[in-house]
JSON list of C-alpha atoms in Angstrom, two decimals:
[
{"chain": "A", "resi": 162, "resn": "MET", "atom": "CA", "xyz": [-19.34, -45.89, 0.62]},
{"chain": "A", "resi": 163, "resn": "LYS", "atom": "CA", "xyz": [-20.19, -42.79, 2.12]},
{"chain": "A", "resi": 164, "resn": "LEU", "atom": "CA", "xyz": [-22.70, -42.65, 5.15]},
{"chain": "A", "resi": 165, "resn": "TYR", "atom": "CA", "xyz": [-23.82, -39.75, 7.07]},
{"chain": "A", "resi": 166, "resn": "ILE", "atom": "CA", "xyz": [-25.12, -40.99, 10.82]},
{"chain": "A", "resi": 167, "resn": "THR", "atom": "CA", "xyz": [-27.44, -38.26, 12.75]},
{"chain": "A", "resi": 168, "resn": "GLY", "atom": "CA", "xyz": [-29.77, -37.93, 15.35]},
{"chain": "A", "resi": 169, "resn": "SER", "atom": "CA", "xyz": [-30.43, -36.23, 18.90]},
{"chain": "A", "resi": 170, "resn": "VAL", "atom": "CA", "xyz": [-27.82, -36.69, 21.63]},
{"chain": "A", "resi": 171, "resn": "GLY", "atom": "CA", "xyz": [-27.89, -39.94, 23.17]},
{"chain": "A", "resi": 172, "resn": "SER", "atom": "CA", "xyz": [-29.05, -41.80, 20.00]},
{"chain": "A", "resi": 173, "resn": "GLY", "atom": "CA", "xyz": [-26.30, -43.71, 19.23]},
{"chain": "A", "resi": 174, "resn": "LYS", "atom": "CA", "xyz": [-24.32, -41.98, 16.40]},
{"chain": "A", "resi": 175, "resn": "SER", "atom": "CA", "xyz": [-21.04, -42.31, 17.62]},
{"chain": "A", "resi": 176, "resn": "THR", "atom": "CA", "xyz": [-21.44, -46.06, 18.69]},
{"chain": "A", "resi": 177, "resn": "LEU", "atom": "CA", "xyz": [-22.93, -46.72, 15.22]},
{"chain": "A", "resi": 178, "resn": "ALA", "atom": "CA", "xyz": [-19.77, -44.83, 13.56]},
{"chain": "A", "resi": 179, "resn": "ARG", "atom": "CA", "xyz": [-17.18, -46.81, 15.81]},
{"chain": "A", "resi": 180, "resn": "LYS", "atom": "CA", "xyz": [-18.94, -49.91, 14.65]},
{"chain": "A", "resi": 181, "resn": "ILE", "atom": "CA", "xyz": [-18.93, -49.43, 11.19]},
{"chain": "A", "resi": 182, "resn": "GLY", "atom": "CA", "xyz": [-15.46, -47.67, 11.25]},
{"chain": "A", "resi": 183, "resn": "GLY", "atom": "CA", "xyz": [-14.72, -51.30, 12.64]},
{"chain": "A", "resi": 184, "resn": "MET", "atom": "CA", "xyz": [-15.31, -52.62, 9.45]},
{"chain": "A", "resi": 185, "resn": "GLY", "atom": "CA", "xyz": [-12.44, -50.80, 7.57]},
{"chain": "A", "resi": 186, "resn": "LEU", "atom": "CA", "xyz": [-14.24, -47.41, 6.66]},
{"chain": "A", "resi": 187, "resn": "PRO", "atom": "CA", "xyz": [-12.89, -44.09, 7.71]},
{"chain": "A", "resi": 188, "resn": "SER", "atom": "CA", "xyz": [-14.95, -42.58, 10.40]},
{"chain": "A", "resi": 189, "resn": "PHE", "atom": "CA", "xyz": [-15.12, -39.14, 11.45]},
{"chain": "A", "resi": 190, "resn": "GLU", "atom": "CA", "xyz": [-16.72, -37.54, 14.63]},
{"chain": "A", "resi": 191, "resn": "LEU", "atom": "CA", "xyz": [-17.74, -34.21, 13.24]},
{"chain": "A", "resi": 192, "resn": "ASP", "atom": "CA", "xyz": [-17.72, -32.23, 16.70]},
{"chain": "A", "resi": 193, "resn": "ALA", "atom": "CA", "xyz": [-14.04, -32.72, 16.42]},
{"chain": "A", "resi": 194, "resn": "VAL", "atom": "CA", "xyz": [-14.18, -30.58, 12.90]},
{"chain": "A", "resi": 195, "resn": "VAL", "atom": "CA", "xyz": [-16.35, -27.58, 14.90]},
{"chain": "A", "resi": 196, "resn": "TYR", "atom": "CA", "xyz": [-14.26, -27.45, 18.05]},
{"chain": "A", "resi": 197, "resn": "GLU", "atom": "CA", "xyz": [-10.65, -28.11, 19.26]},
{"chain": "A", "resi": 198, "resn": "PRO", "atom": "CA", "xyz": [-8.87, -28.84, 22.73]},
{"chain": "A", "resi": 199, "resn": "ASP", "atom": "CA", "xyz": [-8.39, -26.03, 24.82]},
{"chain": "A", "resi": 200, "resn": "PRO", "atom": "CA", "xyz": [-7.74, -26.64, 28.34]},
{"chain": "A", "resi": 201, "resn": "ASP", "atom": "CA", "xyz": [-7.35, -23.18, 28.90]},
{"chain": "A", "resi": 202, "resn": "SER", "atom": "CA", "xyz": [-11.10, -22.05, 27.86]},
{"chain": "A", "resi": 203, "resn": "PRO", "atom": "CA", "xyz": [-13.83, -22.98, 29.91]},
{"chain": "A", "resi": 204, "resn": "GLY", "atom": "CA", "xyz": [-15.33, -26.04, 28.19]},
{"chain": "A", "resi": 205, "resn": "ASP", "atom": "CA", "xyz": [-11.88, -27.65, 27.64]},
{"chain": "A", "resi": 206, "resn": "ASN", "atom": "CA", "xyz": [-12.68, -26.73, 23.80]},
{"chain": "A", "resi": 207, "resn": "ARG", "atom": "CA", "xyz": [-13.14, -23.87, 21.38]},
{"chain": "A", "resi": 208, "resn": "LYS", "atom": "CA", "xyz": [-14.72, -23.41, 18.02]},
{"chain": "A", "resi": 209, "resn": "ARG", "atom": "CA", "xyz": [-12.77, -23.07, 15.18]},
{"chain": "A", "resi": 210, "resn": "PRO", "atom": "CA", "xyz": [-12.57, -20.26, 12.97]},
{"chain": "A", "resi": 211, "resn": "GLU", "atom": "CA", "xyz": [-15.40, -21.01, 10.33]},
{"chain": "A", "resi": 212, "resn": "THR", "atom": "CA", "xyz": [-12.80, -21.13, 7.34]},
{"chain": "A", "resi": 213, "resn": "VAL", "atom": "CA", "xyz": [-10.48, -23.63, 9.32]},
{"chain": "A", "resi": 214, "resn": "ARG", "atom": "CA", "xyz": [-13.69, -25.64, 9.99]},
{"chain": "A", "resi": 215, "resn": "ASP", "atom": "CA", "xyz": [-14.70, -25.74, 6.43]},
{"chain": "A", "resi": 216, "resn": "ALA", "atom": "CA", "xyz": [-11.15, -26.61, 4.88]},
{"chain": "A", "resi": 217, "resn": "VAL", "atom": "CA", "xyz": [-11.19, -29.40, 7.51]},
{"chain": "A", "resi": 218, "resn": "PHE", "atom": "CA", "xyz": [-14.75, -30.81, 6.50]},
{"chain": "A", "resi": 219, "resn": "ALA", "atom": "CA", "xyz": [-13.95, -30.10, 2.60]},
{"chain": "A", "resi": 220, "resn": "GLU", "atom": "CA", "xyz": [-10.77, -33.02, 3.40]},
{"chain": "A", "resi": 221, "resn": "ILE", "atom": "CA", "xyz": [-12.95, -35.27, 4.67]},
{"chain": "A", "resi": 222, "resn": "LEU", "atom": "CA", "xyz": [-15.61, -34.85, 1.58]},
{"chain": "A", "resi": 223, "resn": "ALA", "atom": "CA", "xyz": [-12.86, -35.48, -0.55]},
{"chain": "A", "resi": 224, "resn": "ARG", "atom": "CA", "xyz": [-12.51, -38.87, 0.55]},
{"chain": "A", "resi": 225, "resn": "LYS", "atom": "CA", "xyz": [-13.72, -41.94, -1.54]},
{"chain": "A", "resi": 226, "resn": "SER", "atom": "CA", "xyz": [-15.52, -43.41, 1.40]},
{"chain": "A", "resi": 227, "resn": "TRP", "atom": "CA", "xyz": [-16.20, -41.98, 4.72]},
{"chain": "A", "resi": 228, "resn": "VAL", "atom": "CA", "xyz": [-18.91, -42.45, 7.67]},
{"chain": "A", "resi": 229, "resn": "MET", "atom": "CA", "xyz": [-19.34, -39.21, 9.49]},
{"chain": "A", "resi": 230, "resn": "GLU", "atom": "CA", "xyz": [-21.63, -38.63, 12.37]},
{"chain": "A", "resi": 231, "resn": "ASP", "atom": "CA", "xyz": [-23.13, -35.40, 13.54]},
{"chain": "A", "resi": 232, "resn": "ALA", "atom": "CA", "xyz": [-26.31, -33.76, 15.30]},
{"chain": "A", "resi": 233, "resn": "GLY", "atom": "CA", "xyz": [-26.81, -32.56, 11.86]},
{"chain": "A", "resi": 234, "resn": "ARG", "atom": "CA", "xyz": [-25.72, -29.01, 11.93]},
{"chain": "A", "resi": 235, "resn": "PRO", "atom": "CA", "xyz": [-26.96, -26.70, 9.21]},
{"chain": "A", "resi": 236, "resn": "CYS", "atom": "CA", "xyz": [-22.89, -26.30, 8.40]},
{"chain": "A", "resi": 237, "resn": "PHE", "atom": "CA", "xyz": [-22.67, -30.16, 7.22]},
{"chain": "A", "resi": 238, "resn": "VAL", "atom": "CA", "xyz": [-25.53, -30.71, 5.04]},
{"chain": "A", "resi": 239, "resn": "LYS", "atom": "CA", "xyz": [-22.93, -30.89, 2.24]},
{"chain": "A", "resi": 240, "resn": "GLY", "atom": "CA", "xyz": [-22.17, -34.30, 3.91]},
{"chain": "A", "resi": 241, "resn": "MET", "atom": "CA", "xyz": [-25.89, -35.42, 3.54]},
{"chain": "A", "resi": 242, "resn": "GLU", "atom": "CA", "xyz": [-25.94, -34.31, -0.32]},
{"chain": "A", "resi": 243, "resn": "GLU", "atom": "CA", "xyz": [-22.61, -36.37, -0.76]},
{"chain": "A", "resi": 244, "resn": "ALA", "atom": "CA", "xyz": [-23.57, -39.47, 1.33]},
{"chain": "A", "resi": 245, "resn": "ASP", "atom": "CA", "xyz": [-24.89, -42.76, -0.34]},
{"chain": "A", "resi": 246, "resn": "GLN", "atom": "CA", "xyz": [-27.18, -43.34, 2.60]},
{"chain": "A", "resi": 247, "resn": "VAL", "atom": "CA", "xyz": [-28.26, -40.62, 5.88]},
{"chain": "A", "resi": 248, "resn": "VAL", "atom": "CA", "xyz": [-28.97, -42.57, 8.63]},
{"chain": "A", "resi": 249, "resn": "LEU", "atom": "CA", "xyz": [-31.18, -41.28, 11.45]},
{"chain": "A", "resi": 250, "resn": "LEU", "atom": "CA", "xyz": [-31.07, -42.35, 14.64]},
{"chain": "A", "resi": 251, "resn": "GLU", "atom": "CA", "xyz": [-33.97, -42.17, 16.70]},
{"chain": "A", "resi": 252, "resn": "PRO", "atom": "CA", "xyz": [-34.76, -44.87, 19.79]},
{"chain": "A", "resi": 253, "resn": "ALA", "atom": "CA", "xyz": [-37.04, -43.85, 22.32]},
{"chain": "A", "resi": 254, "resn": "ALA", "atom": "CA", "xyz": [-36.38, -40.77, 24.73]},
{"chain": "A", "resi": 255, "resn": "PHE", "atom": "CA", "xyz": [-35.99, -42.48, 27.77]},
{"chain": "A", "resi": 256, "resn": "VAL", "atom": "CA", "xyz": [-33.31, -44.49, 26.20]},
{"chain": "A", "resi": 257, "resn": "ARG", "atom": "CA", "xyz": [-31.71, -41.49, 25.02]},
{"chain": "A", "resi": 258, "resn": "ASP", "atom": "CA", "xyz": [-32.32, -40.16, 28.38]},
{"chain": "A", "resi": 259, "resn": "PHE", "atom": "CA", "xyz": [-30.42, -43.18, 29.91]},
{"chain": "A", "resi": 260, "resn": "ARG", "atom": "CA", "xyz": [-27.55, -43.04, 27.72]},
{"chain": "A", "resi": 261, "resn": "ILE", "atom": "CA", "xyz": [-27.01, -39.19, 28.26]},
{"chain": "A", "resi": 262, "resn": "LEU", "atom": "CA", "xyz": [-26.78, -39.53, 31.88]},
{"chain": "A", "resi": 263, "resn": "ARG", "atom": "CA", "xyz": [-24.71, -42.54, 31.68]},
{"chain": "A", "resi": 264, "resn": "ARG", "atom": "CA", "xyz": [-22.22, -41.03, 29.06]},
{"chain": "A", "resi": 265, "resn": "TRP", "atom": "CA", "xyz": [-22.21, -38.14, 31.48]},
{"chain": "A", "resi": 266, "resn": "LEU", "atom": "CA", "xyz": [-21.54, -40.32, 34.88]},
{"chain": "A", "resi": 267, "resn": "ARG", "atom": "CA", "xyz": [-18.72, -42.13, 32.91]},
{"chain": "A", "resi": 268, "resn": "GLN", "atom": "CA", "xyz": [-16.67, -39.08, 31.54]},
{"chain": "A", "resi": 269, "resn": "ARG", "atom": "CA", "xyz": [-17.40, -37.23, 35.18]},
{"chain": "A", "resi": 270, "resn": "ALA", "atom": "CA", "xyz": [-15.54, -40.64, 36.55]},
{"chain": "A", "resi": 271, "resn": "GLY", "atom": "CA", "xyz": [-12.59, -40.47, 33.71]},
{"chain": "A", "resi": 272, "resn": "LYS", "atom": "CA", "xyz": [-13.89, -43.82, 32.30]},
{"chain": "A", "resi": 273, "resn": "GLU", "atom": "CA", "xyz": [-14.73, -42.31, 29.00]},
{"chain": "A", "resi": 274, "resn": "GLN", "atom": "CA", "xyz": [-13.20, -39.34, 26.79]},
{"chain": "A", "resi": 275, "resn": "CYS", "atom": "CA", "xyz": [-14.88, -36.33, 25.62]},
{"chain": "A", "resi": 276, "resn": "GLY", "atom": "CA", "xyz": [-13.78, -33.08, 24.10]},
{"chain": "A", "resi": 277, "resn": "TYR", "atom": "CA", "xyz": [-15.84, -30.47, 26.89]},
{"chain": "A", "resi": 278, "resn": "ARG", "atom": "CA", "xyz": [-15.89, -30.48, 30.55]},
{"chain": "A", "resi": 279, "resn": "PRO", "atom": "CA", "xyz": [-18.58, -32.46, 31.31]},
{"chain": "A", "resi": 280, "resn": "ASP", "atom": "CA", "xyz": [-20.23, -30.56, 34.29]},
{"chain": "A", "resi": 281, "resn": "PHE", "atom": "CA", "xyz": [-23.54, -30.20, 35.23]},
{"chain": "A", "resi": 282, "resn": "LEU", "atom": "CA", "xyz": [-24.20, -27.29, 32.85]},
{"chain": "A", "resi": 283, "resn": "MET", "atom": "CA", "xyz": [-23.05, -29.43, 29.92]},
{"chain": "A", "resi": 284, "resn": "LEU", "atom": "CA", "xyz": [-25.74, -32.53, 31.30]},
{"chain": "A", "resi": 285, "resn": "ARG", "atom": "CA", "xyz": [-28.44, -29.92, 31.48]},
{"chain": "A", "resi": 286, "resn": "LEU", "atom": "CA", "xyz": [-27.70, -28.88, 27.88]},
{"chain": "A", "resi": 287, "resn": "MET", "atom": "CA", "xyz": [-27.54, -32.32, 26.60]},
{"chain": "A", "resi": 288, "resn": "PHE", "atom": "CA", "xyz": [-30.90, -32.82, 28.16]},
{"chain": "A", "resi": 289, "resn": "ARG", "atom": "CA", "xyz": [-32.29, -29.66, 26.62]},
{"chain": "A", "resi": 290, "resn": "TRP", "atom": "CA", "xyz": [-30.81, -30.52, 23.38]},
{"chain": "A", "resi": 291, "resn": "ARG", "atom": "CA", "xyz": [-32.76, -33.97, 23.30]},
{"chain": "A", "resi": 292, "resn": "ARG", "atom": "CA", "xyz": [-36.00, -32.08, 24.27]},
{"chain": "A", "resi": 293, "resn": "ASP", "atom": "CA", "xyz": [-35.28, -29.71, 21.12]},
{"chain": "A", "resi": 294, "resn": "TYR", "atom": "CA", "xyz": [-34.87, -32.59, 18.44]},
{"chain": "A", "resi": 295, "resn": "ASP", "atom": "CA", "xyz": [-38.11, -33.96, 19.97]},
{"chain": "A", "resi": 296, "resn": "ARG", "atom": "CA", "xyz": [-39.88, -30.79, 19.59]},
{"chain": "A", "resi": 297, "resn": "GLY", "atom": "CA", "xyz": [-38.51, -30.27, 16.13]},
{"chain": "A", "resi": 298, "resn": "LYS", "atom": "CA", "xyz": [-36.69, -27.07, 17.70]},
{"chain": "A", "resi": 299, "resn": "ASP", "atom": "CA", "xyz": [-33.28, -28.05, 16.55]},
{"chain": "A", "resi": 300, "resn": "GLY", "atom": "CA", "xyz": [-34.62, -28.22, 12.48]},
{"chain": "A", "resi": 301, "resn": "LEU", "atom": "CA", "xyz": [-32.89, -31.68, 12.16]},
{"chain": "A", "resi": 302, "resn": "LYS", "atom": "CA", "xyz": [-35.90, -33.62, 10.48]},
{"chain": "A", "resi": 303, "resn": "LYS", "atom": "CA", "xyz": [-36.67, -30.38, 8.30]},
{"chain": "A", "resi": 304, "resn": "ARG", "atom": "CA", "xyz": [-32.74, -30.58, 7.03]},
{"chain": "A", "resi": 305, "resn": "LEU", "atom": "CA", "xyz": [-33.47, -34.20, 6.37]},
{"chain": "A", "resi": 306, "resn": "GLU", "atom": "CA", "xyz": [-36.59, -33.85, 4.27]},
{"chain": "A", "resi": 307, "resn": "PRO", "atom": "CA", "xyz": [-34.64, -33.24, 0.81]},
{"chain": "A", "resi": 308, "resn": "PHE", "atom": "CA", "xyz": [-32.78, -36.70, 1.58]},
{"chain": "A", "resi": 309, "resn": "ALA", "atom": "CA", "xyz": [-35.74, -38.74, 2.21]},
{"chain": "A", "resi": 310, "resn": "GLY", "atom": "CA", "xyz": [-34.92, -41.00, -0.73]},
{"chain": "A", "resi": 311, "resn": "LYS", "atom": "CA", "xyz": [-31.74, -42.27, 1.06]},
{"chain": "A", "resi": 312, "resn": "LEU", "atom": "CA", "xyz": [-32.53, -41.89, 4.65]},
{"chain": "A", "resi": 313, "resn": "VAL", "atom": "CA", "xyz": [-32.65, -45.04, 6.62]},
{"chain": "A", "resi": 314, "resn": "ILE", "atom": "CA", "xyz": [-34.30, -44.44, 10.13]},
{"chain": "A", "resi": 315, "resn": "LEU", "atom": "CA", "xyz": [-33.40, -46.93, 12.81]},
{"chain": "A", "resi": 316, "resn": "ARG", "atom": "CA", "xyz": [-35.46, -46.82, 16.15]},
{"chain": "A", "resi": 317, "resn": "GLY", "atom": "CA", "xyz": [-33.87, -49.97, 17.94]},
{"chain": "A", "resi": 318, "resn": "GLU", "atom": "CA", "xyz": [-31.31, -51.95, 18.76]},
{"chain": "A", "resi": 319, "resn": "LYS", "atom": "CA", "xyz": [-32.75, -54.87, 16.62]},
{"chain": "A", "resi": 320, "resn": "GLU", "atom": "CA", "xyz": [-32.99, -52.52, 13.62]},
{"chain": "A", "resi": 321, "resn": "VAL", "atom": "CA", "xyz": [-29.29, -51.36, 14.06]},
{"chain": "A", "resi": 322, "resn": "ARG", "atom": "CA", "xyz": [-28.36, -54.86, 14.30]},
{"chain": "A", "resi": 323, "resn": "ALA", "atom": "CA", "xyz": [-30.01, -55.79, 10.87]},
{"chain": "A", "resi": 324, "resn": "PHE", "atom": "CA", "xyz": [-28.43, -52.53, 9.23]},
{"chain": "A", "resi": 325, "resn": "LEU", "atom": "CA", "xyz": [-25.00, -53.44, 10.42]},
{"chain": "A", "resi": 326, "resn": "ASP", "atom": "CA", "xyz": [-25.53, -57.07, 9.15]},
{"chain": "A", "resi": 327, "resn": "LYS", "atom": "CA", "xyz": [-26.48, -55.62, 5.64]},
{"chain": "A", "resi": 328, "resn": "LEU", "atom": "CA", "xyz": [-23.78, -53.34, 5.39]},
{"chain": "A", "resi": 329, "resn": "ARG", "atom": "CA", "xyz": [-21.23, -55.88, 6.61]},
{"chain": "A", "resi": 330, "resn": "GLU", "atom": "CA", "xyz": [-22.35, -57.92, 3.84]},
{"chain": "A", "resi": 331, "resn": "GLU", "atom": "CA", "xyz": [-21.99, -55.25, 1.38]},
{"chain": "A", "resi": 332, "resn": "VAL", "atom": "CA", "xyz": [-18.52, -54.36, 2.35]},
{"chain": "A", "resi": 333, "resn": "TYR", "atom": "CA", "xyz": [-17.26, -57.73, 2.35]},
{"chain": "A", "resi": 334, "resn": "GLY", "atom": "CA", "xyz": [-19.33, -58.75, -1.04]},
{"chain": "A", "resi": 335, "resn": "GLY", "atom": "CA", "xyz": [-21.20, -61.50, 0.95]},
{"chain": "A", "resi": 336, "resn": "LEU", "atom": "CA", "xyz": [-17.72, -63.27, 1.42]},
{"chain": "A", "resi": 337, "resn": "SER", "atom": "CA", "xyz": [-18.58, -66.23, 4.27]},
{"chain": "A", "resi": 338, "resn": "GLY", "atom": "CA", "xyz": [-15.81, -66.99, 6.99]},
{"chain": "A", "resi": 339, "resn": "ILE", "atom": "CA", "xyz": [-15.97, -63.09, 7.71]},
{"chain": "A", "resi": 340, "resn": "PRO", "atom": "CA", "xyz": [-16.63, -63.09, 11.76]},
{"chain": "A", "resi": 341, "resn": "ALA", "atom": "CA", "xyz": [-20.12, -61.56, 12.73]},
{"chain": "A", "resi": 342, "resn": "ASP", "atom": "CA", "xyz": [-17.93, -59.41, 15.25]},
{"chain": "A", "resi": 343, "resn": "ILE", "atom": "CA", "xyz": [-16.50, -57.62, 12.66]},
{"chain": "A", "resi": 344, "resn": "GLY", "atom": "CA", "xyz": [-17.62, -54.08, 12.70]},
{"chain": "A", "resi": 345, "resn": "GLN", "atom": "CA", "xyz": [-18.85, -54.32, 16.36]},
{"chain": "A", "resi": 346, "resn": "SER", "atom": "CA", "xyz": [-15.31, -54.36, 18.28]},
{"chain": "A", "resi": 347, "resn": "GLY", "atom": "CA", "xyz": [-15.09, -50.52, 18.21]},
{"chain": "A", "resi": 348, "resn": "ALA", "atom": "CA", "xyz": [-11.73, -51.18, 15.96]},
{"chain": "A", "resi": 349, "resn": "GLY", "atom": "CA", "xyz": [-11.16, -48.08, 13.61]},
{"chain": "A", "resi": 350, "resn": "ALA", "atom": "CA", "xyz": [-13.10, -45.74, 15.99]},
{"chain": "A", "resi": 351, "resn": "GLY", "atom": "CA", "xyz": [-14.26, -42.27, 15.11]},
{"chain": "A", "resi": 352, "resn": "ARG", "atom": "CA", "xyz": [-11.50, -40.41, 14.32]},
{"chain": "A", "resi": 353, "resn": "ARG", "atom": "CA", "xyz": [-11.02, -36.93, 16.23]},
{"chain": "A", "resi": 354, "resn": "LEU", "atom": "CA", "xyz": [-9.54, -34.60, 14.38]}
]
């Protein structure tokens, strides 16, 4: 099974990928393909050279199954092409804004890891990226058009839960006795390369 999860900042991509990873599917945060840790750089990370990024991405694509999450960068459109399903998370703007602020506060307090420096500039950028998505400036919805036949749009927690329930049944073949919390614990969290 191959799933590509996308959406704006704060849409829940990483959380959904972790939950699906908890079902035993290998899960990858594509931010970790683009950036590598670098404590000496201003943002605590630096971009990998494109050739390295593309080689790492090709290794992921070559796997039998994967779950990848990303904001839908053009350099990863091949993931959308090869995915069995493309999942677009689209909760309300106020939900995303709340999540952005909550995550940033947790990162500032050291309670949540991140691959960048959680300063005020980053917070401002995250809100701008969220607005760019809503206005179509990031081009994500345009990039998703060719994949309409395999696109699943989830707009709220109820839809996400129903999607996870259906996926859990597919992964485990409808076996009885599979605990309902499998895929919800965060086990098998998104892999940071």
